PDB file of C-alpha atoms in Angstrom:
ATOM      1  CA  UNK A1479       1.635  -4.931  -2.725  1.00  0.00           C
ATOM      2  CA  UNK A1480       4.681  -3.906  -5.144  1.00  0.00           C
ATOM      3  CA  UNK A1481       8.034  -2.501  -4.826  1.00  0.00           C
ATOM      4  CA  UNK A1482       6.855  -0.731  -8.372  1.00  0.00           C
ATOM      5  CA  UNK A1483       4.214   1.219  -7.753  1.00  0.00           C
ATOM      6  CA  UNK A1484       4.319   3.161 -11.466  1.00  0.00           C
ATOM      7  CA  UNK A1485       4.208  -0.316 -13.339  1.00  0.00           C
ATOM      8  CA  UNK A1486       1.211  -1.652 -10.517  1.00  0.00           C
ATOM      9  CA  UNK A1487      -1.215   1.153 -11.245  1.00  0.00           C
ATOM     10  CA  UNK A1488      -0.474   1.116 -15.093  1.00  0.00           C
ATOM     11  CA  UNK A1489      -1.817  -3.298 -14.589  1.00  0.00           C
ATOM     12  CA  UNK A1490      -4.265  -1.873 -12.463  1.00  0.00           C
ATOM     13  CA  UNK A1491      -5.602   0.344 -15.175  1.00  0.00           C
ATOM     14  CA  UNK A1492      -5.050  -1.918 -18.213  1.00  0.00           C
ATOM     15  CA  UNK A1493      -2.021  -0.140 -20.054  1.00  0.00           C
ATOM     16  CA  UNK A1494       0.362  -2.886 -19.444  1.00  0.00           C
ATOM     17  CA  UNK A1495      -1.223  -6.608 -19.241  1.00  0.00           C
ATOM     18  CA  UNK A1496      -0.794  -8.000 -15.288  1.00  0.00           C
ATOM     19  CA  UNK A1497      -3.081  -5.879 -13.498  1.00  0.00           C
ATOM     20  CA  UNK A1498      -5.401  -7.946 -11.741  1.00  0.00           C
ATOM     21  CA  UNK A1499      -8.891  -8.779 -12.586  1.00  0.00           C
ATOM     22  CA  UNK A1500     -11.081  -7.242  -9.549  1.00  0.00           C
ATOM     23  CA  UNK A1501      -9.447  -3.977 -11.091  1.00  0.00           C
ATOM     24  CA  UNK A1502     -10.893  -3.865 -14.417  1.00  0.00           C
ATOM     25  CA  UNK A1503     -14.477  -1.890 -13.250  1.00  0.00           C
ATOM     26  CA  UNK A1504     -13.674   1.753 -11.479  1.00  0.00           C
ATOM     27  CA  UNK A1505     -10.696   2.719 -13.670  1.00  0.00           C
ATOM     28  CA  UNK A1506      -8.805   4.822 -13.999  1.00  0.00           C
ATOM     29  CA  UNK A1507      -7.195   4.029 -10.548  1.00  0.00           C
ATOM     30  CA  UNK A1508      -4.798   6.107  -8.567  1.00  0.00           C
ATOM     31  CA  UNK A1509      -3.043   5.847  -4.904  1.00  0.00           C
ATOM     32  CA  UNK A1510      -4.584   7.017  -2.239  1.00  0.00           C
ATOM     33  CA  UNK A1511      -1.551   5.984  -0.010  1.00  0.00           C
ATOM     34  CA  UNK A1512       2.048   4.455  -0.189  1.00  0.00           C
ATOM     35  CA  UNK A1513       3.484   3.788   2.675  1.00  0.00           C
ATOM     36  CA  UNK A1514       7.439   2.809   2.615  1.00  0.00           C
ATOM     37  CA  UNK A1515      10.278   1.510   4.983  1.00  0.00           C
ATOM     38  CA  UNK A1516       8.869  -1.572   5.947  1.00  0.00           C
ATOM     39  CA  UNK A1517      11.539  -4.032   6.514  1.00  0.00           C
ATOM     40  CA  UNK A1518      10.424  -7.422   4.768  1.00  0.00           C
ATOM     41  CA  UNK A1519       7.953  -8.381   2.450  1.00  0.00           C
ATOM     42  CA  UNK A1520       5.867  -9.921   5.734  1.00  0.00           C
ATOM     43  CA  UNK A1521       5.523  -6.414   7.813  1.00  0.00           C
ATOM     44  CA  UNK A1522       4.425  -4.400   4.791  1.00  0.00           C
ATOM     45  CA  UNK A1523       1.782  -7.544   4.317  1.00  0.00           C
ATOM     46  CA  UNK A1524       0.586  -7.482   7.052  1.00  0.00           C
ATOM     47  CA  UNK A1525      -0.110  -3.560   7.461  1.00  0.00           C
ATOM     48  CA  UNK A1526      -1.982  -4.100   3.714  1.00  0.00           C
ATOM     49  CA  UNK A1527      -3.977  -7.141   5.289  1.00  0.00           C
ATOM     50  CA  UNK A1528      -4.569  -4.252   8.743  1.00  0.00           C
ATOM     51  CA  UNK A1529      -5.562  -1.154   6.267  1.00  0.00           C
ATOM     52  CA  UNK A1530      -7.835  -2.711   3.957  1.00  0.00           C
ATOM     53  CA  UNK A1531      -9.606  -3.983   6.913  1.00  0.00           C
ATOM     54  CA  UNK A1532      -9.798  -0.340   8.631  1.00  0.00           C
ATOM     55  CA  UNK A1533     -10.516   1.943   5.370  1.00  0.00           C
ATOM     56  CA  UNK A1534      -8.183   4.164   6.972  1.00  0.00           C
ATOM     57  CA  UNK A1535      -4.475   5.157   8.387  1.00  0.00           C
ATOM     58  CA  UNK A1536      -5.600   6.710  11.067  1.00  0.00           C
ATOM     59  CA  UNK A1537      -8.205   3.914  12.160  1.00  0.00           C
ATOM     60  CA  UNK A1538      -5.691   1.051  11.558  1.00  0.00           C
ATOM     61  CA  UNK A1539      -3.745   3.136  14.217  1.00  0.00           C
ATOM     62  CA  UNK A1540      -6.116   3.950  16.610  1.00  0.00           C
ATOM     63  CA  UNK A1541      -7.226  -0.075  17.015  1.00  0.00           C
ATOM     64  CA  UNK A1542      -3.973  -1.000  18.026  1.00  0.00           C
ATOM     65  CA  UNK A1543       0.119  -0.551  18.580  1.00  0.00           C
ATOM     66  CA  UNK A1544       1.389  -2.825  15.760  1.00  0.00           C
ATOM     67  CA  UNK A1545      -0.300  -3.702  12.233  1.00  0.00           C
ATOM     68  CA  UNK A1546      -1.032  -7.637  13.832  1.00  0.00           C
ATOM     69  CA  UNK A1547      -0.274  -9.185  17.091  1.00  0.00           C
ATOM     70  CA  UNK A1548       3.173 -10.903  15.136  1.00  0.00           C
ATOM     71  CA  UNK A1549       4.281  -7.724  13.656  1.00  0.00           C
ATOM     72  CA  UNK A1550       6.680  -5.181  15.432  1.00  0.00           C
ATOM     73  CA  UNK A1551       5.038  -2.400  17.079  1.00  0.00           C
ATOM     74  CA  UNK A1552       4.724   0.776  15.208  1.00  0.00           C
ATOM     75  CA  UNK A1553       7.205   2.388  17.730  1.00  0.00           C
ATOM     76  CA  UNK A1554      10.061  -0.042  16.272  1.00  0.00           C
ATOM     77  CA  UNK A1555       9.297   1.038  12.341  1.00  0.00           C
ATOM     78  CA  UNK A1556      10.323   4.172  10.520  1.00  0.00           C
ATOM     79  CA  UNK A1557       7.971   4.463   7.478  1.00  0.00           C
ATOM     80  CA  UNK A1558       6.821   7.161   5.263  1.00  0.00           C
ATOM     81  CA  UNK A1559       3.688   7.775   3.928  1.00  0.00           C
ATOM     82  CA  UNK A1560       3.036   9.219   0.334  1.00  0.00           C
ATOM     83  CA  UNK A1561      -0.710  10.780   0.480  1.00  0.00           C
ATOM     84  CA  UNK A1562      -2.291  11.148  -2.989  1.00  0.00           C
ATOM     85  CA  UNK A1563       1.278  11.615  -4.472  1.00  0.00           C
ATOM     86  CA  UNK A1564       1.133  11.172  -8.439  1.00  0.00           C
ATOM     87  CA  UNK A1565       3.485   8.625  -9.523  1.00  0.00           C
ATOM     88  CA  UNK A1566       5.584  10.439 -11.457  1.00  0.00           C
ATOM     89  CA  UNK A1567       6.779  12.312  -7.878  1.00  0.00           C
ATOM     90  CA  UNK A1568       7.628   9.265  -6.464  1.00  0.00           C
ATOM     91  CA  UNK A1569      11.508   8.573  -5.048  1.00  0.00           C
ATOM     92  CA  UNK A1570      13.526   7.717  -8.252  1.00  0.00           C
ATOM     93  CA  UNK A1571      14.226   4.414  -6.802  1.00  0.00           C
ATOM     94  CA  UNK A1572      10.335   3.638  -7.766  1.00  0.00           C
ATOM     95  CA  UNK A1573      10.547   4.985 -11.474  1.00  0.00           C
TER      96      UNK A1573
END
């Protein structure tokens, strides 16, 4: 979870100290997925706590029509999904 993903996946792969310490076997890391738009802190939790759970988008979707039973349903949210985007192609509001 970060509203920085450049700086999170330099921690993640020890350039810059932060990254946490689960991370340090399997680097060098890289995104599989970003997904934007969510509109607090609490939605875009909860559809992190939903994915890791499902190993995929398009299970966490299938299993349901919201990302928890207290978060709005997927109808109600406009997000965008970055699939194995490098970093540096990221919106400029991220770099």
């Amino acid at each position: 979870m970060t509203n920085d993903p450049p700086r999170r996946i330099r921690q993640h792969n020890g350039e810059i100290v932060g990254g946490a310490r689960r991370t340090r076997s399997g680097r060098p890391w890289r995104f599989d997925m970003i997904i934007a738009g969510f509109e607090t802190m609490v939605h875009a939790m909860q559809a992190e706590w939903r994915l890791k759970r499902a190993r995929s988008l398009e299970k966490a979707l299938k299993a349901s029509d919201r990302w928890t039973s207290q978060s709005p349903c997927f109808d109600a949210q406009t997000l965008t999904v970055y699939r194995e985007t490098p970093v540096d192609a990221l919106p400029a509001t991220w770099t």
